[in-house]
Coordinates of C-alpha atoms and ligand atoms in Angstrom, one line a residue:
M5 CA 121.2 -109.4 -23.7
A6 CA 122.3 -111.3 -20.6
S7 CA 120.1 -112.5 -17.5
K8 CA 118.9 -110.0 -15.0
T9 CA 117.9 -110.3 -11.6
I10 CA 114.3 -109.0 -10.6
S11 CA 114.3 -109.8 -6.9
D12 CA 116.2 -112.3 -4.6
G13 CA 115.6 -115.6 -6.3
V14 CA 113.7 -114.4 -9.6
Y15 CA 115.7 -113.7 -12.7
W16 CA 114.8 -112.8 -16.2
V17 CA 116.4 -115.0 -18.8
G18 CA 114.8 -114.3 -22.1
V19 CA 115.9 -113.0 -25.4
D20 CA 115.3 -110.1 -27.9
D21 CA 114.0 -110.9 -31.6
Y22 CA 115.6 -108.6 -33.7
R23 CA 115.1 -110.6 -37.1
D24 CA 113.6 -108.6 -39.8
I25 CA 110.3 -110.9 -39.9
L26 CA 106.9 -110.4 -39.3
F27 CA 105.7 -111.5 -35.9
E28 CA 103.2 -114.6 -36.3
G29 CA 104.2 -114.2 -39.9
L30 CA 101.6 -111.3 -40.2
W31 CA 102.7 -108.3 -38.2
P32 CA 105.7 -106.0 -38.6
I33 CA 107.9 -105.7 -35.8
P34 CA 110.6 -102.7 -36.9
N35 CA 111.5 -102.4 -33.3
G36 CA 111.8 -106.2 -32.5
V37 CA 110.0 -108.1 -29.7
S38 CA 111.2 -109.7 -26.7
Y39 CA 110.4 -113.2 -25.5
N40 CA 110.4 -113.2 -21.6
S41 CA 111.3 -116.2 -19.6
Y42 CA 111.8 -116.3 -16.0
I43 CA 113.7 -118.5 -13.3
V44 CA 112.1 -118.7 -9.8
K45 CA 114.7 -120.2 -7.3
G46 CA 112.9 -121.4 -3.9
K47 CA 115.0 -123.1 -1.1
E48 CA 113.9 -126.6 -2.4
K49 CA 112.6 -126.3 -6.0
I50 CA 113.5 -124.4 -9.1
A51 CA 111.0 -123.4 -11.7
L52 CA 111.4 -121.9 -15.1
I53 CA 108.5 -120.1 -16.3
D54 CA 107.9 -120.1 -20.2
T55 CA 110.6 -120.6 -22.7
V56 CA 111.3 -118.7 -25.9
D57 CA 111.1 -118.7 -29.6
K58 CA 113.5 -122.1 -30.7
Y59 CA 115.3 -119.9 -32.7
Y60 CA 116.9 -118.3 -29.9
A61 CA 117.2 -121.4 -27.8
K62 CA 121.1 -121.2 -27.7
N63 CA 120.9 -117.7 -26.3
F64 CA 118.2 -118.6 -24.1
I65 CA 120.1 -121.6 -22.5
T66 CA 123.1 -119.1 -22.1
N67 CA 121.2 -116.9 -20.0
I68 CA 119.8 -120.0 -18.0
K69 CA 123.5 -121.0 -17.3
E70 CA 124.2 -117.7 -15.6
V71 CA 121.8 -118.2 -13.0
I72 CA 121.5 -122.0 -12.6
E73 CA 122.7 -125.4 -14.1
P74 CA 119.8 -126.3 -16.5
S75 CA 119.7 -129.8 -15.2
S76 CA 118.6 -128.5 -11.8
I77 CA 115.2 -127.1 -13.3
D78 CA 112.3 -129.0 -11.5
Y79 CA 109.4 -127.3 -13.1
I80 CA 108.7 -125.7 -16.5
V81 CA 105.7 -123.8 -16.2
L82 CA 104.2 -123.1 -19.5
N83 CA 101.6 -120.3 -19.3
H84 CA 101.0 -120.3 -22.8
L85 CA 101.8 -122.7 -25.6
E86 CA 102.3 -120.6 -28.4
P87 CA 106.0 -121.3 -29.9
D88 CA 107.3 -118.0 -29.0
H89 CA 107.1 -119.0 -25.5
S90 CA 107.1 -122.9 -25.7
G91 CA 109.3 -123.2 -28.8
A92 CA 112.4 -124.3 -26.7
L93 CA 110.9 -126.8 -24.6
D94 CA 112.7 -129.8 -26.5
Q95 CA 116.0 -128.1 -25.8
I96 CA 115.4 -127.5 -22.2
L97 CA 114.0 -130.7 -21.9
Q98 CA 117.2 -132.4 -23.0
L99 CA 119.2 -130.6 -20.4
A100 CA 116.6 -131.1 -17.6
P101 CA 114.9 -134.5 -18.6
N102 CA 113.5 -134.8 -14.9
A103 CA 111.6 -131.3 -14.9
R104 CA 108.1 -131.5 -14.9
V105 CA 105.8 -129.4 -17.3
V106 CA 103.3 -127.6 -15.4
G107 CA 100.3 -126.1 -17.2
S108 CA 96.5 -126.2 -17.9
R109 CA 94.9 -129.4 -19.2
L110 CA 95.0 -128.2 -22.6
A111 CA 98.2 -126.6 -22.5
I112 CA 100.0 -130.2 -21.4
N113 CA 97.8 -131.7 -24.3
I114 CA 99.1 -129.1 -26.9
A115 CA 102.7 -129.6 -25.3
K116 CA 102.6 -133.2 -26.2
A117 CA 101.3 -132.4 -29.6
Y118 CA 103.9 -130.0 -30.5
Y119 CA 107.1 -131.5 -28.7
T120 CA 109.3 -134.5 -29.2
Q121 CA 111.0 -134.9 -25.8
K122 CA 109.0 -136.9 -23.3
F123 CA 107.9 -135.3 -20.0
E124 CA 106.2 -135.7 -16.8
S125 CA 103.3 -133.2 -16.3
I126 CA 101.5 -131.4 -13.6
Q127 CA 98.1 -130.1 -14.7
V128 CA 96.9 -127.3 -12.5
N129 CA 93.3 -125.8 -12.0
D130 CA 92.4 -122.4 -10.9
G131 CA 94.0 -121.2 -7.5
E132 CA 96.1 -124.2 -7.3
T133 CA 99.5 -123.8 -5.6
L134 CA 103.0 -125.2 -6.1
Q135 CA 105.6 -125.0 -3.2
L136 CA 109.3 -124.3 -4.4
G137 CA 110.3 -123.8 -0.5
G138 CA 109.6 -120.4 1.2
C139 CA 108.1 -119.5 -2.4
T140 CA 104.8 -120.5 -3.4
L141 CA 103.6 -120.4 -7.1
K142 CA 99.5 -119.7 -7.5
F143 CA 98.1 -120.7 -10.9
F144 CA 95.0 -118.5 -12.3
L145 CA 93.2 -119.7 -15.3
T146 CA 93.0 -116.9 -17.8
P147 CA 92.1 -118.4 -20.8
W148 CA 92.0 -116.7 -24.5
L149 CA 95.0 -114.5 -23.4
H150 CA 95.6 -115.3 -25.9
W151 CA 95.0 -118.7 -26.5
P152 CA 92.4 -121.0 -24.8
E153 CA 95.0 -122.8 -22.6
T154 CA 96.5 -119.8 -21.0
I155 CA 97.2 -119.3 -17.1
S156 CA 99.0 -116.8 -15.1
T157 CA 101.4 -117.5 -12.4
Y158 CA 101.7 -115.6 -9.0
I159 CA 104.3 -115.7 -6.4
I160 CA 102.5 -114.9 -3.2
E161 CA 105.5 -114.3 -1.2
D162 CA 107.0 -111.7 -3.5
K163 CA 103.6 -110.4 -5.1
I164 CA 105.2 -111.0 -8.7
L165 CA 102.6 -111.8 -11.5
F166 CA 103.7 -113.6 -14.5
S167 CA 101.0 -112.7 -17.0
G168 CA 102.0 -114.4 -20.3
D169 CA 100.7 -112.4 -23.6
A170 CA 98.4 -110.3 -21.3
F171 CA 99.9 -106.8 -20.7
G172 CA 102.8 -107.4 -23.2
T173 CA 104.1 -105.2 -25.9
F174 CA 105.9 -105.1 -29.3
G175 CA 109.6 -103.6 -29.0
A176 CA 112.7 -105.3 -28.1
L177 CA 114.4 -104.6 -24.8
N178 CA 117.7 -103.7 -25.9
G179 CA 119.6 -104.3 -22.9
K180 CA 117.2 -102.7 -20.6
L181 CA 114.3 -104.4 -18.6
F182 CA 112.3 -102.4 -16.1
D183 CA 109.6 -100.1 -16.9
D184 CA 111.6 -97.0 -15.1
E185 CA 114.6 -97.8 -17.6
I186 CA 112.2 -97.7 -20.9
D187 CA 110.5 -95.1 -22.8
L188 CA 107.0 -96.9 -22.7
P189 CA 105.3 -95.1 -25.4
N190 CA 107.8 -96.1 -27.8
M191 CA 107.1 -99.7 -27.1
E192 CA 104.0 -100.1 -29.3
M193 CA 101.7 -101.7 -26.7
K194 CA 98.6 -100.6 -28.3
R195 CA 99.6 -102.1 -31.8
Y196 CA 100.6 -105.3 -29.9
F197 CA 97.1 -105.3 -28.0
A198 CA 95.3 -104.5 -31.4
D199 CA 97.0 -107.4 -33.4
I200 CA 97.1 -110.0 -30.9
V201 CA 94.9 -109.6 -28.0
S202 CA 92.1 -107.3 -29.1
H203 CA 90.1 -110.0 -30.5
Y204 CA 89.8 -111.6 -26.8
S205 CA 89.1 -108.2 -25.2
K206 CA 86.2 -109.6 -23.1
F207 CA 88.7 -112.3 -21.7
V208 CA 90.9 -109.3 -20.8
I209 CA 88.1 -107.8 -18.7
K210 CA 87.5 -111.2 -17.0
A211 CA 91.1 -111.4 -16.2
G212 CA 91.1 -107.8 -14.9
E213 CA 88.5 -109.0 -12.6
K214 CA 90.2 -111.9 -11.5
I215 CA 93.1 -109.9 -10.5
K216 CA 91.5 -106.8 -9.4
N217 CA 92.2 -107.6 -5.8
L218 CA 95.7 -109.2 -6.3
P219 CA 98.4 -107.3 -4.6
I220 CA 101.1 -106.9 -7.4
K221 CA 104.3 -105.4 -6.7
T222 CA 105.8 -106.5 -9.9
L223 CA 104.3 -107.4 -13.2
C224 CA 106.1 -109.8 -15.7
T225 CA 104.7 -110.4 -18.9
T226 CA 106.0 -112.4 -21.9
H227 CA 106.6 -109.5 -24.1
G228 CA 108.4 -106.1 -23.1
P229 CA 109.4 -104.6 -19.8
V230 CA 109.1 -105.9 -16.3
Y231 CA 106.8 -103.3 -14.5
R232 CA 108.3 -102.7 -10.9
K233 CA 107.7 -98.9 -10.9
D234 CA 103.9 -99.0 -12.0
P235 CA 102.4 -102.6 -12.5
S236 CA 99.1 -101.1 -13.0
Y237 CA 100.0 -99.3 -16.0
P238 CA 99.7 -101.9 -18.9
I239 CA 96.8 -103.3 -17.1
K240 CA 94.9 -99.9 -17.0
K241 CA 95.8 -99.6 -20.7
Y242 CA 94.6 -102.9 -21.5
L243 CA 91.4 -102.3 -19.8
E244 CA 90.7 -99.0 -21.5
W245 CA 91.4 -100.5 -24.9
S246 CA 89.2 -103.6 -24.1
S247 CA 86.1 -101.5 -23.3
D248 CA 83.5 -100.3 -25.7
R249 CA 84.5 -96.4 -25.2
D250 CA 85.7 -94.8 -28.6
E251 CA 87.5 -91.6 -28.9
N252 CA 86.0 -88.9 -31.0
K253 CA 88.3 -89.9 -34.0
V254 CA 87.6 -90.7 -37.6
L255 CA 89.5 -92.9 -39.6
I256 CA 89.7 -92.6 -43.4
I257 CA 91.1 -96.2 -44.7
Y258 CA 91.4 -96.1 -48.8
G259 CA 93.0 -97.6 -51.6
S260 CA 94.1 -95.8 -54.7
M261 CA 95.5 -96.4 -58.0
Y262 CA 95.6 -93.0 -59.9
E263 CA 94.6 -90.6 -57.0
H264 CA 90.8 -90.3 -57.9
T265 CA 90.2 -92.2 -54.6
K266 CA 92.8 -90.4 -52.8
E267 CA 91.5 -87.0 -53.9
L268 CA 88.4 -87.6 -52.4
A269 CA 90.1 -89.1 -49.4
E270 CA 91.9 -85.9 -48.9
Y271 CA 88.5 -84.0 -49.4
F272 CA 87.1 -85.7 -46.6
E273 CA 90.3 -85.5 -44.5
E274 CA 90.6 -81.6 -44.9
N275 CA 86.6 -81.2 -43.8
F276 CA 87.3 -82.9 -40.5
K277 CA 90.5 -81.0 -39.7
A278 CA 88.7 -77.7 -40.5
K279 CA 86.1 -78.9 -37.7
N280 CA 89.0 -79.9 -35.4
I281 CA 87.9 -83.6 -35.3
L282 CA 90.6 -86.0 -34.8
V283 CA 91.2 -87.7 -38.1
K284 CA 93.9 -90.4 -39.3
S285 CA 94.2 -91.3 -42.8
F286 CA 95.7 -94.6 -44.1
D287 CA 96.6 -95.1 -47.7
L288 CA 96.8 -99.1 -47.7
S289 CA 99.3 -99.0 -50.7
R290 CA 101.7 -97.4 -47.9
T291 CA 100.2 -98.8 -44.6
H292 CA 100.2 -102.3 -43.2
P293 CA 96.9 -103.3 -41.9
S294 CA 98.5 -103.8 -38.3
Y295 CA 98.8 -99.9 -38.1
V296 CA 95.3 -99.4 -39.2
L297 CA 93.9 -102.0 -36.6
T298 CA 95.7 -100.0 -33.9
D299 CA 93.8 -96.8 -34.4
L300 CA 90.5 -98.5 -35.6
I301 CA 89.8 -100.3 -32.2
D302 CA 88.8 -97.0 -30.6
A303 CA 87.8 -95.0 -33.6
K304 CA 84.1 -93.6 -33.5
A305 CA 83.5 -93.8 -37.2
V306 CA 85.4 -94.8 -40.4
L307 CA 85.3 -93.7 -44.2
I308 CA 86.5 -96.4 -46.4
G309 CA 87.3 -95.8 -50.3
T310 CA 88.1 -98.0 -52.9
P311 CA 88.5 -97.9 -56.7
T312 CA 86.9 -100.6 -58.7
Y313 CA 89.6 -103.1 -59.7
E314 CA 88.8 -105.9 -62.2
G315 CA 85.2 -105.2 -61.4
S316 CA 85.7 -105.7 -57.7
I317 CA 87.1 -104.2 -54.6
F318 CA 90.5 -102.9 -54.7
P319 CA 92.4 -105.9 -53.2
L320 CA 94.1 -104.2 -50.4
I321 CA 90.7 -103.0 -49.1
T322 CA 89.4 -106.7 -49.3
N323 CA 92.5 -107.4 -47.5
M324 CA 91.9 -104.9 -44.8
L325 CA 88.4 -105.8 -44.3
E326 CA 89.4 -109.5 -43.9
Y327 CA 91.8 -108.2 -41.0
I328 CA 88.9 -106.5 -39.4
R329 CA 86.4 -109.4 -39.8
I330 CA 89.0 -112.0 -38.3
K331 CA 89.9 -109.7 -35.5
G332 CA 86.3 -109.3 -34.7
V333 CA 86.6 -105.3 -34.4
R334 CA 83.7 -103.9 -32.9
S335 CA 80.6 -102.6 -34.9
K336 CA 81.4 -99.1 -36.1
P337 CA 79.6 -97.0 -38.7
F338 CA 81.3 -96.7 -42.0
G339 CA 81.2 -94.3 -44.9
I340 CA 81.7 -95.5 -48.4
F341 CA 83.3 -93.7 -51.4
A342 CA 84.3 -95.7 -54.4
N343 CA 84.9 -95.0 -58.1
F344 CA 84.7 -96.7 -61.4
S345 CA 85.4 -96.0 -65.2
W346 CA 83.1 -97.9 -67.0
G347 CA 80.6 -100.0 -65.0
S348 CA 80.6 -101.2 -61.3
N349 CA 78.4 -102.6 -58.6
I350 CA 81.1 -101.8 -56.0
I351 CA 79.0 -100.3 -53.5
E352 CA 76.8 -103.3 -53.3
L353 CA 80.0 -105.5 -52.9
L354 CA 81.6 -103.4 -50.2
K355 CA 78.2 -103.2 -48.5
K356 CA 78.2 -107.0 -48.1
K357 CA 81.8 -107.2 -47.2
L358 CA 81.1 -104.6 -44.5
A359 CA 78.1 -106.5 -43.0
E360 CA 80.2 -109.7 -43.3
C361 CA 82.5 -107.9 -40.8
G362 CA 79.4 -106.6 -38.5
M363 CA 79.9 -102.9 -39.9
T364 CA 76.9 -100.5 -40.3
V365 CA 76.8 -98.3 -43.5
V366 CA 76.2 -94.7 -43.3
D367 CA 74.1 -93.1 -46.3
P368 CA 74.9 -91.8 -48.9
T369 CA 77.4 -94.0 -50.4
I370 CA 79.2 -92.0 -52.7
L371 CA 80.3 -93.4 -56.2
T372 CA 82.2 -91.1 -58.8
K373 CA 83.0 -91.9 -62.4
G374 CA 86.7 -91.0 -62.3
R375 CA 87.3 -87.9 -60.4
A376 CA 84.8 -86.5 -58.1
L377 CA 83.0 -83.7 -59.8
D378 CA 80.9 -80.9 -58.0
D379 CA 77.8 -82.9 -57.6
D380 CA 79.8 -85.6 -56.2
K381 CA 81.4 -83.4 -53.6
R382 CA 78.0 -82.3 -52.7
K383 CA 77.1 -85.6 -52.0
A384 CA 80.5 -86.1 -50.0
D385 CA 79.4 -83.2 -47.8
I386 CA 75.9 -84.8 -46.9
L387 CA 78.2 -88.0 -45.9
F388 CA 80.7 -86.0 -44.0
Q389 CA 77.9 -84.1 -42.0
K390 CA 76.3 -87.5 -41.2
I391 CA 79.7 -88.5 -40.0
L392 CA 80.2 -85.6 -38.1
E393 CA 77.0 -86.0 -36.3
I394 CA 78.3 -89.4 -34.9
V395 CA 81.5 -88.3 -33.9
R396 CA 80.6 -84.9 -32.4
P397 CA 77.0 -85.1 -32.2
N398 CA 76.2 -81.5 -30.7
D399 CA 78.1 -79.8 -33.5
Ligands
FEO27 FE1 103.5 -114.1 -27.4 FE2 100.4 -115.6 -28.1 O1 102.2 -115.6 -27.9

């Protein structure tokens, strides 16, 4: 994908990543992802805003050369040091050895630890500016979006905000760039938010406060489209997902070896559907935790089901709970259903894991020996009613 003009003197020079890999080694990206980098040409100075993953350095440099000679870069602004954005720093510094690296104190510190090329740096603080000649870059400290060193960069004259990971999305650009050229719902913004940014929701809200009164004509993130038609769209979405508002939605998360757990999961699912409750069911043998987290962030209640495996929790459930714990998913009520064949303290084990995740448990817990019998289903009906009262209290 070649470079593109955003406005007079502002260019996109990023790349798409179509490799069949897990983003961060963790998250599936079947539709790829873009690493966005931008050139800002003032009358006197030129700034490059962020770089790309080093795997794509060659394509990146080709894009830059369509716009400028790389040696003419005066400043390399690093909004964020994660290597999907800083990874090509060494390659750029080899072509622009006199360029000064601009970033927060911590960003400069990390850059020196990551990269081998020597560089001069400019450490910026909140609200500081840098003149390019008729074009003023203003920097905002926006920590934890999504690392502690992150800043956002704003062109005062053009009202363009370069927000880094904040307001980004999964999905390659495939030759398009602007929000009015792209089918936004297909871009998996919510999954990107859940997987990458949701742990730092309170910092999204703080950043929202900081930019609330900033006129933004164009929003340029590091992943996904450039928003020129409606820059408020991703900001509103991020603030909505960062709030503590939940949908009236139940998630059923389960693992199943020989369908005993699955049968009870389906029993619960049918009951919720019969009450017109939005319910989403995830068999972890068929679903990556990334997709579960995406629906979990705004679910009101959860049912989690596990067989007993080697005397313990089914490993895929343990794995899912570890994602939930690490991502700091907001506390939610969990109902438990589990089964065993010859002995089990699985309910206690699961309760302990859920407590470690900060979740609450709704009684009664359901433990079946093999498949659920009528007595088990009567108990499951009581649990169903308890969850129903949480999701739709006036039912
Ligand atoms: Fe897109 Fe946190 O890097």
